[in-house]
mmCIF file of C-alpha atoms in Angstrom:
data_model
loop_
_atom_site.group_PDB
_atom_site.id
_atom_site.type_symbol
_atom_site.label_atom_id
_atom_site.label_comp_id
_atom_site.label_asym_id
_atom_site.label_seq_id
_atom_site.Cartn_x
_atom_site.Cartn_y
_atom_site.Cartn_z
ATOM 1 C CA ALA N 1 104.577 124.978 79.085
ATOM 2 C CA ASP N 2 102.330 124.760 76.288
ATOM 3 C CA LYS N 3 105.001 123.612 73.793
ATOM 4 C CA GLY N 4 106.966 120.969 76.171
ATOM 5 C CA TRP N 5 106.764 117.290 76.641
ATOM 6 C CA GLU N 6 107.020 117.378 80.466
ATOM 7 C CA PHE N 7 104.448 118.980 82.779
ATOM 8 C CA TYR N 8 103.663 118.733 86.552
ATOM 9 C CA GLN N 9 105.217 115.723 87.991
ATOM 10 C CA PRO N 10 104.009 114.676 91.551
ATOM 11 C CA PRO N 11 106.644 114.811 93.832
ATOM 12 C CA LEU N 12 106.639 111.728 96.267
ATOM 13 C CA TYR N 13 109.050 109.637 94.173
ATOM 14 C CA TYR N 14 111.595 112.566 94.141
ATOM 15 C CA PHE N 15 111.096 113.480 97.510
ATOM 16 C CA VAL N 16 111.924 109.928 98.863
ATOM 17 C CA SER N 17 114.955 109.880 96.465
ATOM 18 C CA ALA N 18 116.304 113.156 97.824
ATOM 19 C CA VAL N 19 115.892 111.655 101.369
ATOM 20 C CA TRP N 20 117.477 108.561 100.454
ATOM 21 C CA ALA N 21 120.598 110.401 98.882
ATOM 22 C CA LYS N 22 120.788 112.654 101.794
ATOM 23 C CA ALA N 23 120.840 109.737 104.171
ATOM 24 C CA GLY N 24 123.723 108.316 102.076
ATOM 25 C CA ILE N 25 125.662 111.487 102.620
ATOM 26 C CA ILE N 26 124.780 111.544 106.188
ATOM 27 C CA LEU N 27 126.090 107.944 106.374
ATOM 28 C CA GLY N 28 129.559 108.954 104.954
ATOM 29 C CA MET N 29 129.117 108.616 101.231
ATOM 30 C CA SER N 30 130.326 111.157 98.674
ATOM 31 C CA GLU N 31 127.705 113.171 97.109
ATOM 32 C CA GLY N 32 128.289 111.399 93.747
ATOM 33 C CA ALA N 33 128.062 108.023 95.352
ATOM 34 C CA ALA N 34 124.774 109.122 97.366
ATOM 35 C CA VAL N 35 123.293 110.281 94.177
ATOM 36 C CA LEU N 36 124.294 106.828 92.283
ATOM 37 C CA SER N 37 122.693 105.110 95.277
ATOM 38 C CA VAL N 38 119.249 106.416 94.357
ATOM 39 C CA GLN N 39 119.559 103.565 91.533
ATOM 40 C CA ARG N 40 119.736 101.027 94.277
ATOM 41 C CA LEU N 41 116.548 102.378 95.639
ATOM 42 C CA SER N 42 114.978 101.822 92.000
ATOM 43 C CA VAL N 43 116.441 98.118 92.214
ATOM 44 C CA LEU N 44 114.999 97.629 95.566
ATOM 45 C CA LEU N 45 111.517 98.794 94.472
ATOM 46 C CA SER N 46 111.655 96.505 91.370
ATOM 47 C CA ILE N 47 112.577 93.739 93.728
ATOM 48 C CA GLY N 48 109.757 94.623 96.052
ATOM 49 C CA THR N 49 107.306 94.848 92.956
ATOM 50 C CA LEU N 50 108.312 91.520 91.932
ATOM 51 C CA ALA N 51 107.967 89.986 95.626
ATOM 52 C CA LEU N 52 104.453 91.594 96.091
ATOM 53 C CA SER N 53 103.598 90.056 92.757
ATOM 54 C CA ALA N 54 104.588 86.717 94.205
ATOM 55 C CA VAL N 55 102.391 87.310 97.250
ATOM 56 C CA MET N 56 99.589 87.872 94.816
ATOM 57 C CA CYS N 57 100.192 84.715 92.793
ATOM 58 C CA MET N 58 99.973 82.859 96.133
ATOM 59 C CA MET N 59 96.854 84.463 97.070
ATOM 60 C CA ALA N 60 95.292 83.837 93.687
ATOM 61 C CA PHE N 61 96.504 80.250 93.416
ATOM 62 C CA PRO N 62 96.989 78.877 96.952
ATOM 63 C CA LYS N 63 97.080 75.196 96.191
ATOM 64 C CA LYS N 64 98.737 75.239 92.832
ATOM 65 C CA PRO N 65 102.296 76.063 93.032
ATOM 66 C CA TRP N 66 102.914 75.456 89.267
ATOM 67 C CA LEU N 67 100.338 78.108 88.461
ATOM 68 C CA GLN N 68 101.726 80.500 90.923
ATOM 69 C CA ALA N 69 105.139 80.097 89.121
ATOM 70 C CA MET N 70 103.607 80.442 85.583
ATOM 71 C CA ALA N 71 101.748 83.669 86.808
ATOM 72 C CA LEU N 72 104.633 85.154 88.252
ATOM 73 C CA MET N 73 106.385 84.985 84.837
ATOM 74 C CA LEU N 74 104.312 87.681 83.637
ATOM 75 C CA PRO N 75 105.697 90.363 85.982
ATOM 76 C CA ALA N 76 109.188 88.787 86.088
ATOM 77 C CA PHE N 77 109.765 89.317 82.701
ATOM 78 C CA LEU N 78 107.686 92.510 82.230
ATOM 79 C CA PRO N 79 110.000 94.979 79.977
ATOM 80 C CA GLY N 80 108.912 97.764 82.223
ATOM 81 C CA LEU N 81 109.950 96.161 85.612
ATOM 82 C CA VAL N 82 113.352 94.782 84.038
ATOM 83 C CA MET N 83 114.450 98.024 82.020
ATOM 84 C CA GLN N 84 113.246 100.373 84.736
ATOM 85 C CA ALA N 85 115.131 98.792 87.567
ATOM 86 C CA SER N 86 118.057 100.680 87.422
ATOM 87 C CA ARG N 87 116.902 104.062 86.256
ATOM 88 C CA VAL N 88 115.985 107.092 88.519
ATOM 89 C CA ASN N 89 112.546 107.994 87.562
ATOM 90 C CA ASN N 90 108.986 107.885 89.163
ATOM 91 C CA ASP N 91 107.852 105.034 86.883
ATOM 92 C CA VAL N 92 109.588 102.478 89.310
ATOM 93 C CA GLY N 93 107.927 104.103 92.280
ATOM 94 C CA LEU N 94 104.469 103.982 90.340
ATOM 95 C CA LEU N 95 104.865 100.414 89.446
ATOM 96 C CA PHE N 96 105.489 99.574 93.220
ATOM 97 C CA LEU N 97 102.858 101.558 94.564
ATOM 98 C CA SER N 98 100.436 100.174 91.965
ATOM 99 C CA THR N 99 101.385 96.520 92.721
ATOM 100 C CA CYS N 100 100.575 97.555 96.454
ATOM 101 C CA THR N 101 97.433 98.826 95.713
ATOM 102 C CA ILE N 102 96.401 95.899 93.458
ATOM 103 C CA LEU N 103 97.314 93.449 96.287
ATOM 104 C CA CYS N 104 95.464 95.254 98.762
ATOM 105 C CA LEU N 105 92.476 95.275 96.350
ATOM 106 C CA PHE N 106 92.948 91.575 95.771
ATOM 107 C CA GLY N 107 93.131 91.004 99.674
ATOM 108 C CA TRP N 108 89.882 93.081 100.259
ATOM 109 C CA TRP N 109 88.044 91.380 97.449
ATOM 110 C CA LYS N 110 88.880 87.739 99.056
ATOM 111 C CA THR N 111 88.192 88.805 102.704
ATOM 112 C CA HIS N 112 86.013 92.153 102.554
ATOM 113 C CA ARG N 113 88.243 93.387 105.657
ATOM 114 C CA THR N 114 88.152 97.100 106.233
ATOM 115 C CA TRP N 115 91.804 97.092 106.707
ATOM 116 C CA TRP N 116 92.652 95.944 103.093
ATOM 117 C CA TRP N 117 90.102 98.607 101.710
ATOM 118 C CA LEU N 118 91.900 101.305 103.606
ATOM 119 C CA CYS N 119 95.364 100.167 102.481
ATOM 120 C CA THR N 120 94.046 100.146 98.815
ATOM 121 C CA ALA N 121 92.833 103.789 99.259
ATOM 122 C CA GLY N 122 96.107 104.850 100.922
ATOM 123 C CA PHE N 123 98.388 103.139 98.303
ATOM 124 C CA THR N 124 96.115 104.675 95.529
ATOM 125 C CA GLY N 125 96.960 108.155 97.004
ATOM 126 C CA LEU N 126 100.588 107.513 97.458
ATOM 127 C CA ALA N 127 100.561 106.180 93.714
ATOM 128 C CA VAL N 128 98.969 109.298 92.603
ATOM 129 C CA LEU N 129 101.550 111.389 94.500
ATOM 130 C CA THR N 130 104.047 109.650 92.532
ATOM 131 C CA LYS N 131 102.751 109.992 88.996
ATOM 132 C CA SER N 132 99.622 111.267 87.705
ATOM 133 C CA ASN N 133 99.136 108.087 85.599
ATOM 134 C CA ALA N 134 98.128 106.376 88.802
ATOM 135 C CA LEU N 135 94.678 107.906 88.684
ATOM 136 C CA ALA N 136 93.898 105.081 86.084
ATOM 137 C CA LEU N 137 93.816 102.953 89.518
ATOM 138 C CA LEU N 138 90.620 104.585 90.255
ATOM 139 C CA VAL N 139 88.835 102.608 87.651
ATOM 140 C CA PRO N 140 89.453 99.121 88.879
ATOM 141 C CA VAL N 141 89.008 100.277 92.578
ATOM 142 C CA GLY N 142 85.840 101.893 91.920
ATOM 143 C CA LEU N 143 84.603 98.935 89.951
ATOM 144 C CA CYS N 144 85.627 96.286 92.514
ATOM 145 C CA LEU N 145 83.624 98.578 94.972
ATOM 146 C CA LEU N 146 80.577 98.538 92.809
ATOM 147 C CA TRP N 147 80.589 94.827 92.072
ATOM 148 C CA GLN N 148 81.051 94.108 95.536
ATOM 149 C CA ARG N 149 78.455 91.751 96.992
ATOM 150 C CA SER N 150 76.842 93.833 99.734
ATOM 151 C CA ALA N 151 74.315 96.480 100.546
ATOM 152 C CA TRP N 152 74.573 99.618 98.919
ATOM 153 C CA THR N 153 74.856 101.395 102.332
ATOM 154 C CA THR N 154 77.969 99.144 102.965
ATOM 155 C CA LYS N 155 79.429 100.274 99.529
ATOM 156 C CA ILE N 156 78.598 103.911 100.180
ATOM 157 C CA ILE N 157 80.469 103.498 103.586
ATOM 158 C CA GLN N 158 83.551 102.011 102.030
ATOM 159 C CA GLY N 159 83.437 104.614 99.293
ATOM 160 C CA VAL N 160 83.529 107.443 101.795
ATOM 161 C CA ARG N 161 86.316 105.935 103.853
ATOM 162 C CA ALA N 162 88.451 105.408 100.742
ATOM 163 C CA ALA N 163 87.700 108.904 99.627
ATOM 164 C CA ALA N 164 88.693 110.513 103.250
ATOM 165 C CA VAL N 165 91.985 108.367 103.060
ATOM 166 C CA PHE N 166 92.721 109.292 99.643
ATOM 167 C CA VAL N 167 91.869 113.066 100.213
ATOM 168 C CA LEU N 168 93.824 113.171 103.475
ATOM 169 C CA LEU N 169 96.911 111.865 101.811
ATOM 170 C CA LEU N 170 96.801 114.251 98.888
ATOM 171 C CA GLU N 171 96.009 117.179 101.372
ATOM 172 C CA ARG N 172 98.840 116.408 103.936
ATOM 173 C CA LEU N 173 101.442 115.624 101.404
#
C-alpha cells in the first residue's frame, strides 16, 4: 500500500452502484446490461447536480432571471460535470452530494432554519462516505457556522447537532 496510487475509497457510491446493478438484474436485465446501466446512474447524478445548481441560482438571484442563467452556465459547462457524466466512479457521487451540501448550507444561511442545517450535516456525511476529498466541505460549513449572526450558545448548539448527525452517519454506514 505504500507504493500505489489508490488507497482507501469510502464505499457509499460503490454500494449504491451495486444496488442499482442488482436492481437491473432483478428487473430482467442481463448482467452486462445491468453493469452498463450504472453509467445511467452517473448521468442521472450529473443531471441532478445541474438541477440543484439551478435551484441554487434561483435562490441566490430570485428576481434576476438573466443572472440566474449566467450563474448556471458555470456548472453547466464545468468540465468535471460534463466529462464525468458517463463514467462509473465516485467523483460523480461526490459532485452531486457536495452540491446538495452547498445548497442546504445556502438555504440555512438565508433562513437559519435548523432543518437546513441538519441536511447540510447529513449531506456532508454522505459526501465523506462517497469520497474522502469531501472532508474539505467541513471548511465552508464551519466558517459559515462561525460567521453566523447569532449568540455563541446558538453556534455551539448548531455545531453539536451537526457533529451528531455527521458522526451517526459515519458510524451507521
